[in-house]
mmCIF file of C-alpha atoms in Angstrom:
data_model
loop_
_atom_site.group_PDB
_atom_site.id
_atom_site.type_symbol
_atom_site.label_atom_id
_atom_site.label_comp_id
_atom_site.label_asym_id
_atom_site.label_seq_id
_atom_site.Cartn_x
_atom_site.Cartn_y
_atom_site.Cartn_z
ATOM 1 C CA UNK A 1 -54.085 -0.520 -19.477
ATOM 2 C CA UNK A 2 -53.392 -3.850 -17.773
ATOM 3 C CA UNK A 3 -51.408 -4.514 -14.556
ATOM 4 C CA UNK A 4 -48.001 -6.006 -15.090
ATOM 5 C CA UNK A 5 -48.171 -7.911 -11.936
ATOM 6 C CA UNK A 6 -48.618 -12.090 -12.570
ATOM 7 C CA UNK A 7 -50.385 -14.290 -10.276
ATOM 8 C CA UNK A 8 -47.160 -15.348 -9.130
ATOM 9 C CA UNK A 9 -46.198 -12.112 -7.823
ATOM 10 C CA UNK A 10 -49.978 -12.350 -5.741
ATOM 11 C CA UNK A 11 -48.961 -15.746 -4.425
ATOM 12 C CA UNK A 12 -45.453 -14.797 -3.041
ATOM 13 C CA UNK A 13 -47.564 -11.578 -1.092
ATOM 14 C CA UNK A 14 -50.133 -14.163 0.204
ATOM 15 C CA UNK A 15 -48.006 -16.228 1.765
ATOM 16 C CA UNK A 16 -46.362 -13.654 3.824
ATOM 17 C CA UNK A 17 -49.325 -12.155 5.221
ATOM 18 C CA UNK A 18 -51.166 -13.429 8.249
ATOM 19 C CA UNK A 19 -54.343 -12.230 8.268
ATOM 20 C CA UNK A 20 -57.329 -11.879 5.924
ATOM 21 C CA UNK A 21 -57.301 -7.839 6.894
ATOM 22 C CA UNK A 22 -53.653 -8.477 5.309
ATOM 23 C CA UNK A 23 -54.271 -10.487 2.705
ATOM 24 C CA UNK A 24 -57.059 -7.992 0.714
ATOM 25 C CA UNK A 25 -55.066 -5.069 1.625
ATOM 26 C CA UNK A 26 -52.764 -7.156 -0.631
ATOM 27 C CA UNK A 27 -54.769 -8.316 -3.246
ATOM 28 C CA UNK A 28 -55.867 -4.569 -3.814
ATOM 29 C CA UNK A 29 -52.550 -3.049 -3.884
ATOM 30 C CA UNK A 30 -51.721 -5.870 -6.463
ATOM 31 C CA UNK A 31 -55.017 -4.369 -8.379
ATOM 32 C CA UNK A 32 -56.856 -7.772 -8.163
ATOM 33 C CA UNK A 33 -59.850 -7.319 -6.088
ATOM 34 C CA UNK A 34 -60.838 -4.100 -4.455
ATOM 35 C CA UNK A 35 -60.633 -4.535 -0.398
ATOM 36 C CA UNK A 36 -64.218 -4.016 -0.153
ATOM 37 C CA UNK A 37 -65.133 -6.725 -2.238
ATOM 38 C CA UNK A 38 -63.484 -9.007 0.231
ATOM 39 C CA UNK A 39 -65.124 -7.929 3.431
ATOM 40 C CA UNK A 40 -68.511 -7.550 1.761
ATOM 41 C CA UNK A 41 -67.645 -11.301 0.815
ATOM 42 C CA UNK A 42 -66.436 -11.837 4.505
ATOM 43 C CA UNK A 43 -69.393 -10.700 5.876
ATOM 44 C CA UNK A 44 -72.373 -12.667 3.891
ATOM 45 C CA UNK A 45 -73.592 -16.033 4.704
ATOM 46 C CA UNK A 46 -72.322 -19.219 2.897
ATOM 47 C CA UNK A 47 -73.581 -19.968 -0.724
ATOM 48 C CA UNK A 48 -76.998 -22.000 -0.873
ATOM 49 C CA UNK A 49 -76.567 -24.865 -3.005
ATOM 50 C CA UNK A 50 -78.915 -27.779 -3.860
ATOM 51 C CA UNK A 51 -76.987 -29.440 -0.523
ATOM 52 C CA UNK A 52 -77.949 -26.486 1.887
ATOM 53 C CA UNK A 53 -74.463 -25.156 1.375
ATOM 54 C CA UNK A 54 -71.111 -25.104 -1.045
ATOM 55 C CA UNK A 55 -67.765 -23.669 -0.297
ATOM 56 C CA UNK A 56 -66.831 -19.751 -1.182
ATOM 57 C CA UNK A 57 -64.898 -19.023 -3.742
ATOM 58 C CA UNK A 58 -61.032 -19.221 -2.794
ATOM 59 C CA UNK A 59 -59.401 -16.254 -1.764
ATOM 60 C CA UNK A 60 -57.865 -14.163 -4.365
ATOM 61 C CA UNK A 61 -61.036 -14.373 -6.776
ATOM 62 C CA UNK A 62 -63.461 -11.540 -7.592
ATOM 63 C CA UNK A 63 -66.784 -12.433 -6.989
ATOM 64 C CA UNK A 64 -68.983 -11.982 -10.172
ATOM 65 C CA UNK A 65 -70.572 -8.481 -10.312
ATOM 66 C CA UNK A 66 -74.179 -7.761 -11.232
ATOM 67 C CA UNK A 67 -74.959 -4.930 -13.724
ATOM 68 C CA UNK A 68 -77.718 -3.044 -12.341
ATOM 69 C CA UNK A 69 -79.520 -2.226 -15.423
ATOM 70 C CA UNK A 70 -80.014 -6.041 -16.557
ATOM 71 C CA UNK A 71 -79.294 -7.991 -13.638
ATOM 72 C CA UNK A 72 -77.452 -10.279 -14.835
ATOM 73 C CA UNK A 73 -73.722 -11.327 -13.798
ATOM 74 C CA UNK A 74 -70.455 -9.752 -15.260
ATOM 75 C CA UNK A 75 -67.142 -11.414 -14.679
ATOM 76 C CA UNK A 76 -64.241 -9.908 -13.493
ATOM 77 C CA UNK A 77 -61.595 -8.577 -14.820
ATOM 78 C CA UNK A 78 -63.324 -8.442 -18.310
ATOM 79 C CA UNK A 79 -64.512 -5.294 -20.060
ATOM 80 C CA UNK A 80 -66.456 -4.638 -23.105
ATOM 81 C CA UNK A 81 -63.010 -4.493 -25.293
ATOM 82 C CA UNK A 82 -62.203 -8.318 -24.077
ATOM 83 C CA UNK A 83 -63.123 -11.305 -25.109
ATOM 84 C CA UNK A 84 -64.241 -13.981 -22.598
ATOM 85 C CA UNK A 85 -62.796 -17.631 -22.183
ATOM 86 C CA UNK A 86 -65.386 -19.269 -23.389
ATOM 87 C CA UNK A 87 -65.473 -17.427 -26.667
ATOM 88 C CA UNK A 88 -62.531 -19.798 -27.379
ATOM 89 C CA UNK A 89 -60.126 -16.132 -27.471
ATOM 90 C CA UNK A 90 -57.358 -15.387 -24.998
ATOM 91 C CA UNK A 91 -56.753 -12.020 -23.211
ATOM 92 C CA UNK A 92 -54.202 -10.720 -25.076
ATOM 93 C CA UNK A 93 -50.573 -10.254 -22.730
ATOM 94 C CA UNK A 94 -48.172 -7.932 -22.477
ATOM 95 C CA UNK A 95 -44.796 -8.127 -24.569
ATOM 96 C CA UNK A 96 -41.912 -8.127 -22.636
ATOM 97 C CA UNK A 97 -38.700 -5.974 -24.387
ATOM 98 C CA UNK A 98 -35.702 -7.936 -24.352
ATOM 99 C CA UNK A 99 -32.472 -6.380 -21.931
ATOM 100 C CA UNK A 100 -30.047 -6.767 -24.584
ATOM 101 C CA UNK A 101 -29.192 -8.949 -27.713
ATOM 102 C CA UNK A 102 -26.028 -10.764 -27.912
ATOM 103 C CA UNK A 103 -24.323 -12.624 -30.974
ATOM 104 C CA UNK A 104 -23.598 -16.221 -31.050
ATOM 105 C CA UNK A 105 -20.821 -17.119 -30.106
ATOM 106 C CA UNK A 106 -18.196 -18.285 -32.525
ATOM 107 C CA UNK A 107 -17.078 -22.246 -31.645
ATOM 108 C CA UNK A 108 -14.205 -22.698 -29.885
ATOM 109 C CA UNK A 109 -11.485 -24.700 -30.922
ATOM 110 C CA UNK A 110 -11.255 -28.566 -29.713
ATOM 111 C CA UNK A 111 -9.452 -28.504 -26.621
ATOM 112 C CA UNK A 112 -6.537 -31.089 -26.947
ATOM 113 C CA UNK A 113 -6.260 -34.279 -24.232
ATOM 114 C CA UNK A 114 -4.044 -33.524 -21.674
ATOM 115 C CA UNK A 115 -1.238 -36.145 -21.488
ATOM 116 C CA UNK A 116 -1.221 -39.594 -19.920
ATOM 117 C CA UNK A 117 0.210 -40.001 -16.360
ATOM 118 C CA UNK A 118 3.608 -41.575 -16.353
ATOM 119 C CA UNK A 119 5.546 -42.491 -13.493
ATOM 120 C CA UNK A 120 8.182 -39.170 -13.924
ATOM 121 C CA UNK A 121 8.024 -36.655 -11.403
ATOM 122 C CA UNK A 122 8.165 -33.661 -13.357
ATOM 123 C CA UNK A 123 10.231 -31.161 -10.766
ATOM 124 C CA UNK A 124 8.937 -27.375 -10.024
ATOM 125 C CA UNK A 125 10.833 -24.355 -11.095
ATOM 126 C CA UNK A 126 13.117 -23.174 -7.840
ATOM 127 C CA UNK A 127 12.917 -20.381 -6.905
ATOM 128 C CA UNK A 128 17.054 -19.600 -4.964
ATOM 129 C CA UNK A 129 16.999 -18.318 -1.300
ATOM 130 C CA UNK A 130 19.489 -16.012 -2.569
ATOM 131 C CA UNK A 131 19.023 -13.160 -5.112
ATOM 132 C CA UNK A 132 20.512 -15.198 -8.514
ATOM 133 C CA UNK A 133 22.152 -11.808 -9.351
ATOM 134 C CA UNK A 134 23.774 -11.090 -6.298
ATOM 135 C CA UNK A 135 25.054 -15.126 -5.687
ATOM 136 C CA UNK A 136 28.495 -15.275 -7.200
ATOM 137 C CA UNK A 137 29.420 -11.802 -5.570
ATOM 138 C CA UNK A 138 27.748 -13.320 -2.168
ATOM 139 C CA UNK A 139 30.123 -16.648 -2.844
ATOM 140 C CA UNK A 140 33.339 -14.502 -3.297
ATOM 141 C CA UNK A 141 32.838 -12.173 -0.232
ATOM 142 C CA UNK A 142 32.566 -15.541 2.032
ATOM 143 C CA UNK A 143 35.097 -17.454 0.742
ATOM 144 C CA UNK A 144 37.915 -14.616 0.028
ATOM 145 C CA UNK A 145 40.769 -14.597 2.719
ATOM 146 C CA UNK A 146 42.187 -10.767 3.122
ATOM 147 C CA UNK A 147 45.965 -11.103 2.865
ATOM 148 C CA UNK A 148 48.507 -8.404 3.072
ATOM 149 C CA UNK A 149 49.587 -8.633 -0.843
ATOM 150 C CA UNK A 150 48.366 -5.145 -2.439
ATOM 151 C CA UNK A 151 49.798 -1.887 -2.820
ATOM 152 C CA UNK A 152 52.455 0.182 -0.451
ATOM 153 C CA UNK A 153 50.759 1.147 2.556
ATOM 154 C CA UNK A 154 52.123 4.422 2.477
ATOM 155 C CA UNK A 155 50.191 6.124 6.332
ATOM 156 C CA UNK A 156 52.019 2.796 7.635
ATOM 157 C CA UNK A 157 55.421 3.264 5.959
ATOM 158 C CA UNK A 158 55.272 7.362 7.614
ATOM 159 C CA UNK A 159 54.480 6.412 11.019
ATOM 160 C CA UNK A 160 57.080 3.601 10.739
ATOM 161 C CA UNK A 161 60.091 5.701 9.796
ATOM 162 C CA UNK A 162 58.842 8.904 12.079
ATOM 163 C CA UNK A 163 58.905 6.731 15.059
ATOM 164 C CA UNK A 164 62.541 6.079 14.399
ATOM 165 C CA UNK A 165 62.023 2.232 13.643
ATOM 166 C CA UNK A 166 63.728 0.179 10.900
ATOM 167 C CA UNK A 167 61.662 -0.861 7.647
ATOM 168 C CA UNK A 168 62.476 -4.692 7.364
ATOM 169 C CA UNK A 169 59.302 -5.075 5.090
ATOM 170 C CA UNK A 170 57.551 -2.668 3.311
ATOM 171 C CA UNK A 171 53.877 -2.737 4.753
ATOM 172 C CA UNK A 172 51.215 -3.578 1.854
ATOM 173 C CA UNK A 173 47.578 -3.276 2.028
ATOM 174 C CA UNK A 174 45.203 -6.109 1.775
ATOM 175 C CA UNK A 175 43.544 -7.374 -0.731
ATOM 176 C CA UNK A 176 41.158 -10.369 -1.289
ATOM 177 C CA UNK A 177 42.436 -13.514 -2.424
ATOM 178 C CA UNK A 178 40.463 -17.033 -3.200
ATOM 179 C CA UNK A 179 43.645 -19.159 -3.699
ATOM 180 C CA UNK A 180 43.539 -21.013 -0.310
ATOM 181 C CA UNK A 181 39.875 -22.424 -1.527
ATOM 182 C CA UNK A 182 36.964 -23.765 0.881
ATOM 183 C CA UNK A 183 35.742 -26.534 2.194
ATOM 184 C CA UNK A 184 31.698 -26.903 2.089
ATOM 185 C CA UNK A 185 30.086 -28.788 4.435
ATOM 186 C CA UNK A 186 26.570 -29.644 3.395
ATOM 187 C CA UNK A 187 24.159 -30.946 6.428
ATOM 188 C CA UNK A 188 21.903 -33.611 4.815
ATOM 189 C CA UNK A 189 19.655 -34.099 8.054
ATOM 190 C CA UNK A 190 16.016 -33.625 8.124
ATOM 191 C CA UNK A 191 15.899 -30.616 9.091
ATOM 192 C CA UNK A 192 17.787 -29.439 5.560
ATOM 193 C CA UNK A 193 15.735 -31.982 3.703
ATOM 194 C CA UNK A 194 13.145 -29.007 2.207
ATOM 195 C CA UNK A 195 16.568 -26.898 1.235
ATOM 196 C CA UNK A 196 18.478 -29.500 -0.856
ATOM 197 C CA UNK A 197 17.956 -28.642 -4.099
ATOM 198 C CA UNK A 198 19.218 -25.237 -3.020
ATOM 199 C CA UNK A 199 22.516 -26.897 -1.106
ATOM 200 C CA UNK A 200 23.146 -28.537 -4.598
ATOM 201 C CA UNK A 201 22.921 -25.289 -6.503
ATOM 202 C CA UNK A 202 24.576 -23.382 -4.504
ATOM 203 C CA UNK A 203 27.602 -25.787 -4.559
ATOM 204 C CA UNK A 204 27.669 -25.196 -8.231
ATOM 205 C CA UNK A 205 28.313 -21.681 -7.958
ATOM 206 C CA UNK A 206 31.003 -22.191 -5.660
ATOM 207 C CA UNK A 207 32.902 -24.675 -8.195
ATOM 208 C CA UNK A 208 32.238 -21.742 -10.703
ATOM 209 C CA UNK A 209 33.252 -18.823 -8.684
ATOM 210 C CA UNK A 210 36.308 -20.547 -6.728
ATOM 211 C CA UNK A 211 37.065 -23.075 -9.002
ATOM 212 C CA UNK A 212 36.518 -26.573 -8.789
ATOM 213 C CA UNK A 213 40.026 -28.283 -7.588
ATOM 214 C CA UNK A 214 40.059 -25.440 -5.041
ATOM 215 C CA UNK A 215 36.384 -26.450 -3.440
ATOM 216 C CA UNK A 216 36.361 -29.453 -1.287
ATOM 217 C CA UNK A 217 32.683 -31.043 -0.146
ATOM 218 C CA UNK A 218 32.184 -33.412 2.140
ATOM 219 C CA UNK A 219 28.469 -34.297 3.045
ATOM 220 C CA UNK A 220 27.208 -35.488 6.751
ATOM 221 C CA UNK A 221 24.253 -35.428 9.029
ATOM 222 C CA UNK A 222 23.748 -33.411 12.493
ATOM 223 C CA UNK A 223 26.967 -33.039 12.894
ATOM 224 C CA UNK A 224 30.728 -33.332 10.953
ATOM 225 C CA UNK A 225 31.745 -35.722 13.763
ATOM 226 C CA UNK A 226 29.155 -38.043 13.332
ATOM 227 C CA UNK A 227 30.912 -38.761 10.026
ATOM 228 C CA UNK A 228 31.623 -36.662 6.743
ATOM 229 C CA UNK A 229 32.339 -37.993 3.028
ATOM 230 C CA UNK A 230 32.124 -36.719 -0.383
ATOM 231 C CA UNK A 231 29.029 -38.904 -1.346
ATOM 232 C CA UNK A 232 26.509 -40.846 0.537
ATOM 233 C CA UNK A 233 26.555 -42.567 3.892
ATOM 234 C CA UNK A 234 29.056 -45.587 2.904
ATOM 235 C CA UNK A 235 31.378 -43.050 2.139
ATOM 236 C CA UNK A 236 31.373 -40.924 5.074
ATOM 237 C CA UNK A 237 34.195 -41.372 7.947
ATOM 238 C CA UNK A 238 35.198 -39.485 11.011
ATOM 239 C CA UNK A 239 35.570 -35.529 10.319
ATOM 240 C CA UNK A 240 39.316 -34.312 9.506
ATOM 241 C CA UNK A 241 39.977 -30.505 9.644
ATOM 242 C CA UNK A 242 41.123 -28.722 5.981
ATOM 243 C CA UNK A 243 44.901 -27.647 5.449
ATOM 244 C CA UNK A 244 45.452 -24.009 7.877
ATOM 245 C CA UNK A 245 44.223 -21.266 6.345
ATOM 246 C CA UNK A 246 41.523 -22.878 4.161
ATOM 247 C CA UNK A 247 37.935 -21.376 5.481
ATOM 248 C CA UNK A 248 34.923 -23.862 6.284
ATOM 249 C CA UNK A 249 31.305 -23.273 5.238
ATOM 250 C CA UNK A 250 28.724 -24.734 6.692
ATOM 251 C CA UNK A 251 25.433 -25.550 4.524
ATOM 252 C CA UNK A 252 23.222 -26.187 7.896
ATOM 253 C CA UNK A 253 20.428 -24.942 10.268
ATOM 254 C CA UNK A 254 22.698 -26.115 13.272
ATOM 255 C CA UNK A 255 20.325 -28.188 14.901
ATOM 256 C CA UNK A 256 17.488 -25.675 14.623
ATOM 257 C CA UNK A 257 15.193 -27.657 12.446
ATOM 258 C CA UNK A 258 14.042 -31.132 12.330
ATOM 259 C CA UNK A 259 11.488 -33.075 14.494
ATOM 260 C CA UNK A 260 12.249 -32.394 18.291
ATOM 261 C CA UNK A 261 12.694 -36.022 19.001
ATOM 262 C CA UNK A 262 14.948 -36.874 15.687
ATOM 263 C CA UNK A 263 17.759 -38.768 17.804
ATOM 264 C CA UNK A 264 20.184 -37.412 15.261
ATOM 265 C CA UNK A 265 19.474 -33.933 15.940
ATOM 266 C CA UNK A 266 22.772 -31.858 16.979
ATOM 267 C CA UNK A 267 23.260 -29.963 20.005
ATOM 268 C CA UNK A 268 25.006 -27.176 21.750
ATOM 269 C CA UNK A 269 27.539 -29.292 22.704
ATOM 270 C CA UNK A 270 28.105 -31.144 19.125
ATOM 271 C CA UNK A 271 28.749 -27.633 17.344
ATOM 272 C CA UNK A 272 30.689 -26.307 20.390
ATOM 273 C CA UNK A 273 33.100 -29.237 19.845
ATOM 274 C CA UNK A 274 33.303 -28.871 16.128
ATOM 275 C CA UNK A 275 34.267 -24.816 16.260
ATOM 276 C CA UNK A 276 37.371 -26.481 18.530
ATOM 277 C CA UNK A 277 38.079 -28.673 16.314
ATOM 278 C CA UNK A 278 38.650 -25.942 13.551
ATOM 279 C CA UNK A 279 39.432 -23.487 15.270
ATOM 280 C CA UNK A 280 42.673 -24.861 16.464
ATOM 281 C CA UNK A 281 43.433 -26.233 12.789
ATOM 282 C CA UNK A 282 43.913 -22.489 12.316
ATOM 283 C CA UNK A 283 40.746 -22.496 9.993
ATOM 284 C CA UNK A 284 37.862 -19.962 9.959
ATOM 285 C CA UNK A 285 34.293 -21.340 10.099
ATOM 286 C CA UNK A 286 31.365 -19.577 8.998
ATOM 287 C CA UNK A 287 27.516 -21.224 9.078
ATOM 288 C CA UNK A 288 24.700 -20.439 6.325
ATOM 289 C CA UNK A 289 21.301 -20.562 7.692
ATOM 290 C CA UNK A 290 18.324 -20.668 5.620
ATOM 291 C CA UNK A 291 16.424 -19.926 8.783
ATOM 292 C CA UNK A 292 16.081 -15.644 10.151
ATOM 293 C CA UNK A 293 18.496 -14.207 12.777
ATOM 294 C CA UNK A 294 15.310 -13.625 14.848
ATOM 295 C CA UNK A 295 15.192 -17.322 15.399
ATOM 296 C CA UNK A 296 19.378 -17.661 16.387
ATOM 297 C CA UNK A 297 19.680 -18.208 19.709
ATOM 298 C CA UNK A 298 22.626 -16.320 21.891
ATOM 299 C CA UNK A 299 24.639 -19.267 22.219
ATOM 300 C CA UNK A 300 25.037 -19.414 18.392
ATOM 301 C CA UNK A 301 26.123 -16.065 17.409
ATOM 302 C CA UNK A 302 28.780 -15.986 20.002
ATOM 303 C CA UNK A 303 30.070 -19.368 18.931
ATOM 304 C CA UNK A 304 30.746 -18.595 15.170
ATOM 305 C CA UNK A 305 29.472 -16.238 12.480
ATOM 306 C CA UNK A 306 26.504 -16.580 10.961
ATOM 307 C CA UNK A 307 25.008 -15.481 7.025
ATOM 308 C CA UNK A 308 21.439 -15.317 6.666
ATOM 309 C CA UNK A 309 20.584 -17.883 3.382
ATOM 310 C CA UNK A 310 17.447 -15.219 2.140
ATOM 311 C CA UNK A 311 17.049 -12.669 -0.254
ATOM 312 C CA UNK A 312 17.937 -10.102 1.741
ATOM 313 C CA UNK A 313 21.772 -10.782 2.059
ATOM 314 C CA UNK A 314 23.783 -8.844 -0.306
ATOM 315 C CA UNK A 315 27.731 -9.505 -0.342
ATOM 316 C CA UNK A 316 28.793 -6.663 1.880
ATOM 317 C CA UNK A 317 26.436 -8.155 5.067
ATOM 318 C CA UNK A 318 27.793 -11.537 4.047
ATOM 319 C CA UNK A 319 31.459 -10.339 4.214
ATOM 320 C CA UNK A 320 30.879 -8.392 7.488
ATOM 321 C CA UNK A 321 29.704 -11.733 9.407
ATOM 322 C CA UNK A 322 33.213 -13.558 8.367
ATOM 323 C CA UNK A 323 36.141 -14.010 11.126
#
């Protein structure tokens, strides 16, 4: 039985070995030509030709083998079973067995064009800062005012009348109440630029929730005082508190984002002026961030209340942040 090793396979051997001890310790591993064949070869002087000399026979070769009964020369490889080259017949190979067989596959359907370019920006799907389940319920904890309008308060009404003092008004609990509206102020700087499309939506829930007479917007950049309107810049003139009672709502990072050397960035100062000027309209102000509390400084949570604009507001930590 044949080797299955190819001449290939020999090559790839010979080219990583480095010496000729290498080399037919190689070729006889490979079953090609015994090692002693080579070193007999090695050690016998050149070929006489009709020149005085001819080159040996390149490495890898067996030299041709005499049968001692006749004399004459056998070639390698060959046995009595083979045919030789020059009888015009081929050594017969080896069949390789195939792996596996696999069916053609069926043809696939023409793939249709894709459509021409056209100058429309298709927009991308957005994806709200807040939980879309838990927005209107977020919207109605900030802008709901707690007024003293529900039931009796009855633990009141006792401790009134055993401390021996007269009941003018009966004491009520409170409730919630939306009827005094808000006014939403919606920063339009660049640092807000990458949350606009979420100012704008969010708006709409607040016309839905509160109602839209009751919701007031007025639109500026940096700061209210640098100008606020209810459309673009043309429209916008200097800030002007709501009626008392009504609460504000800020749509802004408060100066947070933004290049550092936008000359129309707000300051300290700008929103420490602002809070004065509501404060003493006798309005509440809270601020929506889109940024994390990890990234408020001190100076800002003391000066109002802050919401975190993520998904990880729910109403109850949105009403807990409001004056």
């Amino acid at each position: 039985m044949r080797s299955q090793i190819w001449v290939g396979d020999v090559v790839q051997a010979l080219e990583v070995a480095r010496t000729d001890d290498e080399r037919a310790r190689v070729l006889e591993m490979l079953g090609f030509v015994p090692a002693a064949v080579l070193r007999r070869a090695a050690d016998e002087p050149p070929f006489a030709g009709s020149q005085g000399s001819r080159t040996p026979p390149p490495v890898g070769t067996r030299p041709p083998e005499r049968d001692h009964g006749s004399g004459q020369e056998v070639l390698p490889g060959l046995h009595d079973d083979e045919e030789t080259p020059s009888g015009g017949m081929t050594v017969e190979l080896p069949l390789l067995q195939p792996a596996r067989t696999e069916a053609p596959h069926a043809p696939r359907d023409p793939v249709e064009p894709l459509a021409r370019p056209t100058a429309e920006r298709a927009s991308l799907p957005l994806l709200p800062l807040f939980v879309p389940g838990w927005t209107s319920a977020i919207v109605r904890a900030m802008v709901s005012r707690q007024v003293p309008e529900g039931a009796v308060d009855i633990a009141s009404l006792i401790d009134t009348l055993a401390h021996g003092r007269p009941v003018r008004r009966l004491p009520r609990l409170p409730v919630p109440t939306m009827r005094y509206g808000v006014q939403v102020l919606v920063d339009r700087s660049t640092g807000m630029q990458p949350f606009r499309r979420d100012q704008n939506e969010l708006l709409e829930h607040f016309r839905a929730v509160v109602g839209p007479e009751l919701v007031k917007v007025g639109y500026f950049s940096g700061v209210p005082q640098h100008g606020t309107g209810p459309g673009g810049r043309w429209t916008r003139t200097a800030y002007v508190p709501p009626e008392p009672g009504r609460p504000v709502l800020l749509l802004s990072d408060l100066g947070l984002g933004g290049p550092p050397e936008d000359p129309g960035r707000s300051t300290r100062e700008d929103w420490e002026h602002f809070v004065g000027l509501v404060t003493r309209a006798d309005c509440g102000v809270v601020a929506l961030s889109p940024y994390p509390p990890r990234r408020w400084p001190r100076w800002m949570t003391r000066l109002l209340p802050l919401v975190s604009w993520d998904r990880t507001t729910t109403a109850s930590r949105a009403a807990v942040r409001l004056p």
